Every structure is written in C-alpha cells, then in structure tokens.
Amino acid sequence: MANRDEKTDDWGWATAYDDVSGAVAICGVGESDHTKASGRTVHEIVGSAVERAIADAGLQPTDVDGLMHIPLPEQFDVAAFHEYFGTNHDMWESKAGGGMRWAGTAPYEAAPALRDGSATTILNTFGVAWATQRSNMVGGPGESHAQELFKQNVEIPMGWFPQPVYFATVARRHMFEFGTTPEQLGAVAVTCRRHANLTPGAVMHDKPLTLAQYLEAPPIVEPFRKEDCCLISDGGGAYLMTTPERARDLAKPVVEVAGVGLGNSATGAHWAQQEAFTSTPQVFAAPVAFAMAGLGPADVDVYTCYDPFTIHTLMQIEDSGFCDKGAAGEMAERGDLAFDSGVLPTNTHGGLLSHAYVLGIAHVVEVVRQLRGEAAAQVPDAEIGVYGGYTGPQASTLILRRP
Amino acid sequence: MDVRPEFPLPDTSWEPTAEFWAGAAREELRIPRCDSCRRLCWYPRERCRHCDGEQFTWETMSGTGTLFSWVVVTHPFLPQFAALVPFVPALVALDEDPGVRIPTRMVECDAAELGFEMPVQVAFRPLSFEGVTGQVTAPLFVPV
C-alpha cells in the first residue's frame, strides 16, 4: 500500500499518483464460467479466464510476459501460469493486482513496467472459489475480518459482524441522513437483475426480479433483504494490458486508460469509527482520476462499481460526483441506472449483485466490452467508461476511453 | 481459519482492549483519552489518530450516548449467534464525543421503538454463547 502523503484532518486522503493517461491500453478480456459451488479450484477458474483473455487479444500464452494477482498463495501466479499453459518463459510479476480496488489500480502499477520495458503484455487476474469453500469459512467472506483482532475483540462479541451487518447499519443511517428508501435500494437490485437477465454468463441470467418481489421478501439484516446482498460465486476474470501503440496491432478496438485514482479512509476497515459513515473513499479517488483524464462525471457513458450491497452503488455514485450526496436513491428509482436510460447506465452486466461475485474483475471486463460495442446490455456509442473499485479501507476510480 | 476456543467471546487479555473489558467487568465503560490533544481515541492505537500522540489515559465514561444506527439480525451469520436471533447490533455515539461509536447490542427493548439519535445508556450484561465455555460482562445499551 502506498505511503500516506500528509496528515490531514479529513477522514481520508487520495494517494498521490503520477499521470498515466494514455500510457496503458486493455487489449484482451476474459472470464471463467461463473457459478454457484462448482468444486473448481482457483487455478482452474483463473486459468480459463486467462486463456480466453489471451485469445480475445489474438495472442499466444508465450506473448504474455507480465502477470499481476493478489498476494495470496492460492492465486494464479507465474508458476500456475506456466503449469496451465506448459510455458517456461520469464515473466514480470506483481502482487498489486486482483479485484476490488486493485482491479482499478492494476493499470497504474503496470504502467512503469510497460514504460521501462520490463514487460510488454501484462495480465491482471483474479478468481475465487468461495461458493465451493463457503462452509469452511468463518462468516463466509467475513473470514478475513474475523482474523482482525479489533474486530474479534470489540465487534464480533457484540454481533456486529460480518459485512451484511456493517453495511445494513450504513444503509439505515443513509436512509436517516438522506431519506433513502427501501424502494430505492430495491431499484438498484432490480436494475442489476434486469442487466443480468440480458447478459450471457451472469449467474442470475434466468431469474427475473420485480420490485414487488424485492419488497415482499423478509429482511435478513433489516433494512437489508437477501437481494440487497451480492452473490457468493465461483468465478474469475482477467484482462490483458499493453501500450496503446501495440494495442493498435491487435485483434480488438483500442481501449485506453484515461485516468486512475486511489482513495483511503483513515479508519480503514473499522467502519464503525469512519467519520463520514455514509461515504466511501471514492470521495478522494474520483477527483484524481477525473483530473488525470481531463474529464468530468457528465462525460461518462457507462459506470460499473463494486457492489457487495445495494447501498454501495448509491454511495459510490454520489461520492464519484454523478449526483449530489444523498441523491443516488432518486436516480435509481427514476430508472437512471438502466443501460437504456441515457443517464448513468450502471453495472450493465448485473454487478456483484446479479452477475457474479468475482470482486470487480468482471466489472472492468464489462466496461471494456461496452467501449468496444461488444456488451450484451449495450449502451449506444459508449466512449467513456468508469470502474469504481471498493475494498472498504480504500476505493479506486479507473476511467477508460475509446481514443 | 482456527478460532480461539472462547470465540466469539472477546480475548480479554489482548493488551489493546484489556482495560475496556476489565472496566466492563467492574461495570465501567472505559475509553482511552490522548494526553496531548485530549481527544478520545477509539479503537485504541499506538498513536492518536488526531495528533500522533503516544500517551493515553483510560477514563470512565458516563455511559450515556445516542443511537447512531442499528440493524435487526434475523439470519445468524455465525452459528454461535443462532440462539440470539433476532438481535439488534447497534452503534452508540458517546455523549463525551459523538465521533466515538461503540459497537454494541440494543437490549430489553422493542426494535420497532428505536429511533435515530435517541438517548441510550449502557447496561452491563453477561455475554455468553451456546457451546462456548465462559462468559464476559459486556457494555450493552438500553433506551433511556
């Protein structure tokens, strides 16, 4: 993680970023099959996504000389790449990749390697088999939180655990501060489901959802209902990066990075103490990315954001400057987030809520497809697309454009 | 992941929060205050997040606060909580500094009667879980 730049009285800060506008292009994207519990391993899942991303670019595995992933042993590292493809060439490797906020910042980390020639063609990869592993995890995806000692000692004993409880608490406060309603949370869920119903490969492709059905369901952590919470999936994705110059010679229309920003919360994963309780570090990340790109929120044609719960979609839309703070619920209720709204098409593949819980890697894949004109719920003439990545303590904004 | 045998009871010997739990055993709500800037610091850290100070003095709070937010859990995310369902995890903002929020549970009340900013006060109650040996006195909260 980058160093804090200066002490501030604010509740968080933006990491200082160099200008990488126009330095990186995404030239290949791929996804595994996304499913409920499948018995697949992370290596099998990510390997299949990587294979598809390389083919999508019109390249061969031996053309890929860089690999990014998260710093966990079971992720798809260089050894796993060589085992999967039967290769043995030297590869630049980085553990600053993966999903969540890293799916947004991986291009920033890749840029110096591309510039100095350490690598020419760099993959960012991520996958999970949490649906298969769920019963062995303490609190499911809450397991990493259960290992944190402040949570163990002052939150978990009180039952303030895991993520559905934290963020339902945030959602209720957002309702108090801004008048957000259950119908507005439901509109987010219903919009994402409609997008998933249109997207081949979405886990909820065959399961429609109406607002009436959403409201009829009992709460599980009031005010959240089941449909306010994302899926638990086996699945993964990958995207391939190179320079825009090299990308022009490859199979697909060029999609280049216009801006990147990274925001940090001073209270990290201790949301109970986060001063701006109903905000995300997009407040700090988005302005940096938009300034780097020379663009503003009004220029954005398609938006994907990390949506473990419906409330995160509303907060990130507000915090990224697409509307006033507290006004995103009204946008959702008006249908402004639909792919065919002409306003702010959001999570056009269905998001974590209805597409697959692969922690944001598929969100970046979706933006690339939208900008190429290859998406299922296609936004007409999409030229500027944004991914809002969220990890909790951090958030990132990645702006992509058709040059 | 391996959990302590007493999980989800707290480890009352874990140094950073030991005084919080020792205070609770005496029915005192104890929070550290920075000696330099005099701000309350929760959760306890090596350095004050407001001024980087490194010296703290634990202080007993009045036990009164306001209800910042809450939820009603009807689905047990941990099996150890199944017997408690439905229960009301909450964040209470302390009167001494509303920026200090105590994760807790609202008890001995009807969840339907809870409201934002309502005055609440600490109620020390034994915390125990089925299948887990031992109990710990914890600062839960009730409406005033």
Coordinates of C-alpha atoms in Angstrom, one line a residue:
Chain A
M1 CA 0.0 0.0 0.0
A2 CA 1.3 3.5 -0.9
N3 CA 2.5 5.8 1.9
R4 CA 0.3 8.4 3.3
D5 CA 1.2 11.7 1.8
E6 CA 0.4 14.1 4.6
K7 CA -1.6 14.2 7.8
T8 CA -4.9 15.8 7.3
D9 CA -8.0 16.5 9.4
D10 CA -10.1 15.0 6.8
W11 CA -11.5 11.4 7.2
G12 CA -9.2 10.1 4.4
W13 CA -6.9 11.1 1.6
A14 CA -6.0 10.4 -2.0
T15 CA -2.8 8.6 -2.8
A16 CA -0.5 10.9 -4.9
Y17 CA -0.5 9.5 -8.4
D18 CA 1.7 10.3 -11.5
D19 CA 0.0 11.0 -14.7
V20 CA -0.5 7.7 -16.7
S21 CA -3.2 9.0 -19.0
G22 CA -2.7 7.3 -22.4
A23 CA 0.1 5.0 -21.2
V24 CA -1.9 1.8 -20.9
A25 CA -4.4 0.0 -23.1
I26 CA -6.6 -3.0 -22.2
C27 CA -6.3 -5.3 -25.2
G28 CA -7.9 -8.5 -24.1
V29 CA -10.5 -9.6 -21.6
G30 CA -11.8 -13.0 -20.4
E31 CA -14.0 -14.5 -17.8
S32 CA -14.4 -18.0 -16.5
D33 CA -17.8 -19.6 -16.3
H34 CA -19.4 -18.0 -13.2
T35 CA -21.4 -20.4 -11.0
K36 CA -22.6 -21.3 -7.6
A37 CA -20.5 -24.1 -5.9
S38 CA -18.7 -26.0 -8.6
G39 CA -15.8 -27.8 -7.0
R40 CA -13.4 -26.0 -9.2
T41 CA -10.1 -24.7 -7.9
V42 CA -8.9 -21.0 -8.2
H43 CA -6.2 -22.2 -10.7
E44 CA -8.8 -23.8 -12.9
I45 CA -11.1 -20.8 -12.7
V46 CA -8.5 -18.2 -13.4
G47 CA -6.7 -20.3 -16.0
S48 CA -9.8 -20.5 -18.1
A49 CA -10.3 -16.7 -17.8
V50 CA -6.7 -16.1 -18.8
E51 CA -6.9 -18.4 -21.7
R52 CA -10.0 -16.5 -23.0
A53 CA -8.3 -13.1 -22.4
I54 CA -5.2 -14.1 -24.4
A55 CA -7.4 -15.5 -27.2
D56 CA -9.5 -12.4 -27.1
A57 CA -6.4 -10.3 -27.9
G58 CA -5.4 -12.6 -30.7
L59 CA -2.2 -13.6 -28.8
Q60 CA -0.5 -16.7 -27.5
P61 CA 0.5 -17.5 -23.9
T62 CA 4.1 -17.0 -24.9
D63 CA 3.3 -13.4 -25.8
V64 CA 2.3 -12.7 -22.2
D65 CA 5.4 -11.5 -20.2
G66 CA 3.7 -10.0 -17.2
L67 CA 1.3 -11.2 -14.6
M68 CA -0.5 -9.4 -11.7
H69 CA -2.5 -11.0 -8.9
I70 CA -3.3 -10.7 -5.3
P71 CA -0.7 -11.6 -2.6
L72 CA -2.4 -14.9 -1.5
P73 CA -0.7 -18.2 -2.1
E74 CA -3.6 -19.9 -4.0
Q75 CA -3.9 -17.1 -6.6
F76 CA -2.9 -17.6 -10.2
D77 CA 0.8 -16.7 -10.1
V78 CA 3.6 -17.2 -12.6
A79 CA 4.1 -20.8 -11.5
A80 CA 0.4 -21.5 -12.0
F81 CA 0.5 -19.8 -15.4
H82 CA 3.4 -22.0 -16.6
E83 CA 1.7 -25.1 -15.3
Y84 CA -1.5 -24.3 -17.0
F85 CA 0.0 -23.4 -20.4
G86 CA 3.1 -25.6 -20.4
T87 CA 5.3 -22.5 -20.8
N88 CA 8.5 -21.5 -19.0
H89 CA 9.5 -18.1 -20.2
D90 CA 10.5 -15.2 -17.9
M91 CA 7.6 -13.1 -16.6
W92 CA 7.4 -9.8 -14.7
E93 CA 5.2 -10.5 -11.7
S94 CA 3.3 -8.2 -9.3
K95 CA 1.2 -8.9 -6.3
A96 CA -0.5 -5.5 -6.6
G97 CA -3.2 -6.9 -8.9
G98 CA -6.5 -8.7 -8.4
G99 CA -10.0 -7.4 -7.8
M100 CA -11.7 -4.8 -5.5
R101 CA -9.7 -1.6 -5.7
W102 CA -6.9 -3.4 -7.3
A103 CA -8.9 -4.1 -10.4
G104 CA -8.9 -0.3 -10.8
T105 CA -5.3 0.4 -9.9
A106 CA -3.6 -2.5 -11.7
P107 CA -3.1 -0.4 -14.8
Y108 CA -1.3 2.2 -12.7
E109 CA 1.0 -0.4 -11.3
A110 CA 1.6 -1.9 -14.8
A111 CA 2.4 1.4 -16.4
P112 CA 6.1 1.7 -15.2
A113 CA 6.8 -1.8 -16.3
L114 CA 5.4 -1.1 -19.8
R115 CA 7.3 2.1 -20.0
D116 CA 10.7 0.8 -19.0
G117 CA 10.4 -2.4 -21.0
S118 CA 10.2 -4.8 -18.0
A119 CA 7.1 -6.3 -19.8
T120 CA 5.2 -5.7 -23.0
T121 CA 1.9 -7.6 -22.3
I122 CA 0.7 -7.8 -18.7
L123 CA -2.3 -9.7 -17.3
N124 CA -4.3 -8.7 -14.3
T125 CA -6.1 -11.8 -12.9
F126 CA -8.5 -12.6 -10.1
G127 CA -10.6 -15.6 -9.1
V128 CA -12.5 -17.1 -6.1
A129 CA -14.0 -20.4 -5.3
W130 CA -15.9 -19.1 -2.3
A131 CA -19.1 -20.8 -3.2
T132 CA -17.4 -24.1 -3.0
Q133 CA -15.4 -23.1 0.1
R134 CA -18.2 -21.3 1.9
S135 CA -19.0 -23.8 4.7
N136 CA -15.3 -23.8 5.7
M137 CA -15.1 -20.1 6.0
V138 CA -15.9 -18.2 9.3
G139 CA -18.7 -16.0 8.3
G140 CA -18.2 -16.7 4.6
P141 CA -16.3 -13.7 3.0
G142 CA -16.2 -12.3 6.5
E143 CA -13.4 -14.7 7.4
S144 CA -10.6 -12.2 6.8
H145 CA -12.5 -9.8 9.0
A146 CA -12.8 -12.5 11.7
Q147 CA -9.0 -12.7 11.8
E148 CA -8.6 -9.0 12.6
L149 CA -8.1 -8.6 16.3
F150 CA -10.0 -5.4 16.9
K151 CA -13.0 -6.9 15.2
Q152 CA -12.5 -10.1 17.2
N153 CA -12.4 -8.2 20.5
V154 CA -14.9 -5.3 20.2
E155 CA -17.1 -6.0 17.2
I156 CA -17.8 -9.7 16.8
P157 CA -18.7 -10.4 20.5
M158 CA -21.5 -7.8 20.0
G159 CA -22.7 -9.4 16.8
W160 CA -21.6 -6.5 14.7
F161 CA -20.3 -8.9 12.0
P162 CA -20.0 -9.7 9.1
Q163 CA -20.3 -7.4 6.1
P164 CA -24.1 -7.6 5.7
V165 CA -24.4 -6.3 9.3
Y166 CA -21.8 -3.5 8.8
F167 CA -23.4 -2.2 5.7
A168 CA -27.0 -2.6 6.7
T169 CA -26.0 -0.3 9.5
V170 CA -24.6 2.1 7.0
A171 CA -27.7 1.8 4.8
R172 CA -30.1 2.6 7.7
R173 CA -28.0 5.7 8.5
H174 CA -28.1 6.7 4.8
M175 CA -31.9 6.5 5.0
F176 CA -31.9 8.8 8.0
E177 CA -29.5 11.3 6.6
F178 CA -30.8 11.5 3.1
G179 CA -34.3 9.9 3.0
T180 CA -33.2 6.9 1.0
T181 CA -36.0 4.3 1.0
P182 CA -36.3 0.5 0.7
E183 CA -37.9 1.0 -2.7
Q184 CA -34.7 2.9 -3.8
L185 CA -32.4 0.1 -2.6
G186 CA -34.8 -2.3 -4.4
A187 CA -34.5 -0.3 -7.6
V188 CA -30.7 -0.9 -7.6
A189 CA -31.3 -4.7 -7.1
V190 CA -34.0 -4.8 -9.8
T191 CA -31.9 -2.8 -12.3
C192 CA -28.9 -5.1 -11.8
R193 CA -31.1 -8.2 -12.2
R194 CA -32.5 -6.9 -15.5
H195 CA -29.0 -6.3 -16.7
A196 CA -28.0 -9.9 -15.6
N197 CA -31.1 -11.3 -17.4
L198 CA -29.6 -9.8 -20.6
T199 CA -26.0 -10.9 -20.0
P200 CA -25.0 -14.5 -21.0
G201 CA -22.8 -15.9 -18.3
A202 CA -24.5 -13.9 -15.5
V203 CA -25.3 -16.3 -12.6
M204 CA -28.8 -14.8 -12.3
H205 CA -29.4 -14.7 -16.1
D206 CA -32.6 -16.9 -15.8
K207 CA -34.0 -15.3 -12.6
P208 CA -36.0 -12.1 -13.1
L209 CA -36.8 -9.9 -10.1
T210 CA -39.5 -7.3 -9.7
L211 CA -39.7 -4.5 -7.2
A212 CA -42.8 -6.2 -5.7
Q213 CA -40.9 -9.4 -5.2
Y214 CA -38.0 -7.5 -3.6
L215 CA -40.3 -5.8 -1.1
E216 CA -42.2 -8.9 -0.3
A217 CA -39.1 -10.8 0.8
P218 CA -38.4 -10.7 4.6
P219 CA -35.4 -8.7 5.8
I220 CA -32.3 -10.8 6.8
V221 CA -30.5 -7.9 8.4
E222 CA -33.1 -5.2 8.4
P223 CA -33.1 -2.9 6.4
F224 CA -31.3 -5.4 4.0
R225 CA -33.1 -8.2 2.3
K226 CA -31.4 -11.1 0.6
E227 CA -31.5 -9.2 -2.7
D228 CA -29.6 -6.3 -1.2
C229 CA -26.6 -8.6 -0.8
C230 CA -24.3 -9.8 -3.5
L231 CA -24.0 -13.4 -4.7
I232 CA -21.4 -15.9 -3.5
S233 CA -19.8 -17.4 -6.5
D234 CA -17.0 -19.5 -8.0
G235 CA -15.6 -17.5 -10.9
G236 CA -12.8 -15.3 -12.1
G237 CA -11.6 -12.9 -14.8
A238 CA -8.6 -11.5 -16.4
Y239 CA -7.6 -8.5 -18.5
L240 CA -4.5 -8.0 -20.7
M241 CA -2.7 -4.7 -20.8
T242 CA -0.1 -3.3 -23.2
T243 CA 0.8 0.1 -24.7
P244 CA -1.8 1.8 -26.9
E245 CA 0.7 1.6 -29.8
R246 CA 0.9 -2.2 -29.5
A247 CA -2.8 -2.5 -28.9
R248 CA -3.5 -0.9 -32.3
D249 CA -2.0 -4.0 -34.0
L250 CA -4.1 -6.5 -32.0
A251 CA -7.5 -8.0 -32.5
K252 CA -9.9 -5.6 -30.9
P253 CA -10.6 -1.9 -30.8
V254 CA -8.3 0.0 -28.6
V255 CA -9.5 0.8 -25.1
E256 CA -7.0 3.0 -23.2
V257 CA -6.7 4.2 -19.6
A258 CA -7.5 7.9 -19.3
G259 CA -7.3 8.3 -15.5
V260 CA -6.8 6.4 -12.2
G261 CA -7.2 7.5 -8.6
L262 CA -6.9 5.8 -5.2
G263 CA -8.7 6.9 -2.1
N264 CA -8.0 5.9 1.5
S265 CA -10.0 6.0 4.8
A266 CA -8.1 6.9 7.9
T267 CA -10.1 4.4 9.9
G268 CA -9.6 1.5 7.4
A269 CA -11.9 -1.4 7.9
H270 CA -13.2 -0.1 11.1
W271 CA -16.3 1.4 9.6
A272 CA -17.9 1.9 13.0
Q273 CA -15.5 4.7 13.5
Q274 CA -15.5 6.2 10.0
E275 CA -16.3 9.8 10.4
A276 CA -18.1 10.0 7.0
F277 CA -20.1 7.0 7.8
T278 CA -22.3 7.1 4.7
S279 CA -19.5 7.8 2.3
T280 CA -16.7 5.8 0.5
P281 CA -13.1 6.8 -0.3
Q282 CA -14.3 7.4 -3.9
V283 CA -14.7 10.9 -2.5
F284 CA -10.9 11.1 -2.7
A285 CA -10.2 8.7 -5.6
A286 CA -12.7 10.0 -8.2
P287 CA -11.4 13.7 -8.4
V288 CA -7.8 12.4 -9.0
A289 CA -8.9 10.1 -11.8
F290 CA -11.2 12.7 -13.5
A291 CA -8.4 15.4 -13.3
M292 CA -5.9 13.0 -14.8
A293 CA -8.3 12.2 -17.6
G294 CA -9.3 15.8 -18.2
L295 CA -12.9 14.7 -17.9
G296 CA -15.9 15.1 -15.5
P297 CA -18.7 12.8 -14.3
A298 CA -21.0 14.3 -17.0
D299 CA -18.7 12.8 -19.7
V300 CA -19.3 9.2 -18.5
D301 CA -21.3 6.9 -20.7
V302 CA -21.2 3.8 -18.7
Y303 CA -20.3 3.1 -15.0
T304 CA -19.6 -0.1 -13.1
C305 CA -19.0 0.0 -9.4
Y306 CA -18.1 -2.6 -6.8
D307 CA -21.5 -3.5 -5.3
P308 CA -21.4 -6.1 -2.5
F309 CA -24.6 -4.4 -1.2
T310 CA -27.1 -2.1 -2.9
I311 CA -26.0 0.8 -0.6
H312 CA -22.5 0.8 -2.2
T313 CA -23.9 1.5 -5.6
L314 CA -25.7 4.6 -4.2
M315 CA -22.8 5.8 -2.2
Q316 CA -20.2 5.4 -5.0
I317 CA -22.5 7.2 -7.5
E318 CA -22.8 10.1 -5.1
D319 CA -19.1 10.1 -4.0
S320 CA -17.8 10.0 -7.5
G321 CA -19.7 13.1 -8.4
F322 CA -22.5 11.8 -10.6
C323 CA -25.1 13.5 -8.3
D324 CA -25.3 15.3 -5.0
K325 CA -24.7 13.4 -1.8
G326 CA -27.8 11.5 -0.9
A327 CA -29.5 11.8 -4.3
A328 CA -28.5 8.5 -5.9
G329 CA -31.6 6.7 -4.5
E330 CA -33.8 9.0 -6.5
M331 CA -31.7 8.3 -9.6
A332 CA -32.2 4.6 -9.1
E333 CA -35.9 5.0 -8.5
R334 CA -36.3 7.0 -11.7
G335 CA -34.6 4.3 -13.7
D336 CA -31.5 6.4 -14.4
L337 CA -29.2 3.5 -13.8
A338 CA -30.7 1.3 -16.6
F339 CA -28.5 0.5 -19.6
D340 CA -31.0 2.1 -21.8
S341 CA -31.7 5.2 -19.7
G342 CA -29.4 7.6 -21.4
V343 CA -28.5 8.9 -17.9
L344 CA -26.0 6.8 -16.0
P345 CA -26.0 3.1 -17.1
T346 CA -24.6 1.3 -14.1
N347 CA -23.4 -2.3 -13.7
T348 CA -24.7 -3.2 -17.1
H349 CA -23.7 -6.8 -16.6
G350 CA -25.6 -7.1 -13.3
G351 CA -22.8 -6.4 -10.9
L352 CA -21.8 -8.4 -7.9
L353 CA -25.5 -8.4 -7.0
S354 CA -26.7 -10.4 -10.0
H355 CA -23.8 -11.2 -12.4
A356 CA -21.2 -12.9 -10.2
Y357 CA -19.3 -12.2 -7.0
V358 CA -15.8 -12.1 -8.6
L359 CA -14.8 -9.0 -6.7
G360 CA -14.8 -6.5 -9.5
I361 CA -12.6 -8.1 -12.2
A362 CA -15.7 -8.7 -14.3
H363 CA -16.8 -5.1 -13.9
V364 CA -13.6 -3.9 -15.7
V365 CA -14.2 -6.6 -18.4
E366 CA -17.7 -5.2 -18.8
V367 CA -16.5 -1.6 -19.2
V368 CA -14.1 -2.8 -21.9
R369 CA -16.8 -4.7 -23.7
Q370 CA -19.1 -1.7 -23.5
L371 CA -16.5 0.6 -25.1
R372 CA -15.8 -1.9 -27.8
G373 CA -19.5 -2.2 -28.6
E374 CA -19.5 -5.9 -27.6
A375 CA -21.6 -5.8 -24.5
A376 CA -24.9 -7.6 -24.0
A377 CA -26.8 -4.7 -22.4
Q378 CA -25.0 -2.3 -24.8
V379 CA -25.0 1.4 -24.2
P380 CA -25.2 3.1 -27.6
D381 CA -21.9 4.8 -28.6
A382 CA -20.2 4.3 -25.3
E383 CA -16.8 6.1 -25.4
I384 CA -16.0 6.8 -21.7
G385 CA -16.4 4.1 -19.1
V386 CA -15.6 4.1 -15.4
Y387 CA -14.9 1.3 -12.8
G388 CA -15.3 2.2 -9.2
G389 CA -13.4 -0.4 -7.2
Y390 CA -14.0 -0.6 -3.4
T391 CA -12.2 -2.6 -0.7
G392 CA -13.6 -0.6 2.3
P393 CA -10.5 1.0 3.6
Q394 CA -9.7 2.0 0.0
A395 CA -11.5 2.8 -3.2
S396 CA -10.3 3.4 -6.7
T397 CA -11.6 5.0 -9.8
L398 CA -10.5 3.8 -13.2
I399 CA -11.5 5.8 -16.3
L400 CA -11.3 4.1 -19.7
R401 CA -11.9 5.6 -23.1
R402 CA -12.0 4.9 -26.8
P403 CA -9.4 7.1 -28.2
Chain B
M1 CA -9.3 -20.4 9.9
D2 CA -8.7 -21.6 13.5
V3 CA -10.6 -19.6 16.1
R4 CA -9.9 -19.3 19.8
P5 CA -11.9 -21.8 21.9
E6 CA -13.8 -19.0 23.5
F7 CA -14.7 -17.3 20.2
P8 CA -16.8 -15.2 19.8
L9 CA -16.3 -14.1 23.3
P10 CA -13.5 -11.4 23.4
D11 CA -10.0 -12.2 24.4
T12 CA -10.0 -10.1 27.5
S13 CA -6.2 -10.5 27.8
W14 CA -5.5 -8.9 24.4
E15 CA -3.5 -5.9 25.5
P16 CA -5.0 -3.1 23.4
T17 CA -8.6 -3.7 24.7
A18 CA -7.8 -5.3 28.0
E19 CA -8.7 -2.2 30.0
F20 CA -12.0 -1.9 28.1
W21 CA -13.0 -5.4 29.2
A22 CA -11.6 -5.0 32.7
G23 CA -13.7 -1.9 33.1
A24 CA -16.7 -3.7 31.8
A25 CA -16.2 -6.4 34.4
R26 CA -16.4 -3.6 37.0
E27 CA -19.5 -2.1 35.1
E28 CA -17.4 0.8 33.9
L29 CA -17.3 2.0 30.3
R30 CA -13.6 2.8 29.8
I31 CA -12.2 4.6 26.7
P32 CA -8.6 6.0 26.4
R33 CA -8.0 9.7 26.1
C34 CA -4.9 11.2 24.4
D35 CA -2.8 13.0 26.9
S36 CA -1.6 15.5 24.2
C37 CA -4.8 16.7 22.4
R38 CA -7.3 15.4 25.0
R39 CA -9.4 13.6 22.3
L40 CA -10.9 10.2 23.0
C41 CA -9.3 7.6 20.8
W42 CA -11.4 4.5 19.8
Y43 CA -10.3 1.9 18.9
P44 CA -7.1 2.1 20.9
R45 CA -3.9 2.6 18.8
E46 CA -0.3 3.1 19.5
R47 CA -0.6 6.7 18.2
C48 CA -3.5 9.1 18.5
R49 CA -5.1 9.4 15.1
H50 CA -5.8 13.1 15.6
C51 CA -2.4 14.3 16.8
D52 CA 0.0 11.3 16.6
G53 CA 0.4 11.5 20.4
E54 CA 1.7 8.3 22.1
Q55 CA 0.4 8.7 25.7
F56 CA -3.1 7.8 26.7
T57 CA -5.1 7.7 30.0
W58 CA -8.1 5.5 30.2
E59 CA -11.2 7.3 31.5
T60 CA -14.6 6.1 32.7
M61 CA -17.4 7.4 30.6
S62 CA -20.8 8.5 31.8
G63 CA -22.4 5.6 29.9
T64 CA -24.8 7.8 28.1
G65 CA -25.0 8.3 24.4
T66 CA -27.3 8.5 21.4
L67 CA -28.3 5.8 18.9
F68 CA -26.3 6.4 15.8
S69 CA -27.6 3.4 13.8
W70 CA -28.7 -0.2 14.2
V71 CA -30.0 -3.3 12.4
V72 CA -32.1 -6.3 13.2
V73 CA -30.4 -9.6 12.5
T74 CA -32.8 -12.4 11.7
H75 CA -30.3 -14.6 9.9
P76 CA -27.4 -15.9 12.0
F77 CA -24.1 -15.3 10.1
L78 CA -22.2 -17.3 12.7
P79 CA -23.7 -20.4 14.3
Q80 CA -22.8 -19.2 17.7
F81 CA -25.4 -16.4 17.3
A82 CA -28.3 -18.6 16.3
A83 CA -29.8 -18.7 19.8
L84 CA -29.8 -14.8 20.0
V85 CA -31.7 -14.2 16.7
P86 CA -33.4 -11.8 16.3
F87 CA -31.0 -9.4 17.9
V88 CA -30.1 -5.7 17.4
P89 CA -26.5 -4.8 16.8
A90 CA -26.1 -1.1 17.0
L91 CA -23.6 1.8 17.1
V92 CA -23.9 4.1 20.0
A93 CA -22.3 7.6 19.8
L94 CA -21.0 8.6 23.2
D95 CA -22.1 11.9 24.7
E96 CA -18.5 12.7 25.6
D97 CA -17.6 12.6 21.9
P98 CA -20.2 11.6 19.3
G99 CA -17.3 10.6 17.0
V100 CA -16.6 7.7 19.3
R101 CA -19.0 4.9 18.4
I102 CA -19.4 1.8 20.4
P103 CA -20.4 -1.4 18.6
T104 CA -22.9 -3.0 20.9
R105 CA -26.4 -4.5 21.1
M106 CA -29.6 -2.8 22.0
V107 CA -31.4 -5.0 24.6
E108 CA -34.5 -5.1 26.7
C109 CA -36.5 -3.1 24.2
D110 CA -38.7 -3.4 21.1
A111 CA -36.7 -2.8 18.0
A112 CA -39.7 -1.1 16.4
E113 CA -39.4 1.6 19.0
L114 CA -35.8 2.5 18.3
G115 CA -35.1 5.9 16.6
F116 CA -32.1 7.8 15.4
E117 CA -30.3 10.0 18.0
M118 CA -32.5 8.6 20.8
P119 CA -30.8 8.8 24.2
V120 CA -29.5 5.5 25.3
Q121 CA -27.4 4.3 28.3
V122 CA -25.1 1.5 29.0
A123 CA -26.4 -1.7 30.6
F124 CA -23.7 -4.2 31.6
R125 CA -24.9 -7.7 30.9
P126 CA -23.2 -11.1 30.8
L127 CA -22.3 -12.2 27.3
S128 CA -22.3 -16.0 26.7
F129 CA -22.7 -18.3 23.7
E130 CA -24.1 -21.8 23.4
G131 CA -21.3 -24.3 23.1
V132 CA -18.7 -21.8 24.4
T133 CA -17.3 -22.0 27.9
G134 CA -17.3 -18.9 30.0
Q135 CA -19.0 -15.5 30.0
V136 CA -17.8 -11.9 29.9
T137 CA -19.6 -8.8 31.2
A138 CA -20.2 -6.5 28.2
P139 CA -21.5 -2.9 27.7
L140 CA -24.8 -3.4 26.0
F141 CA -27.3 -0.5 25.8
V142 CA -30.9 0.3 26.6
P143 CA -33.1 3.2 25.7
V144 CA -33.2 5.8 28.4

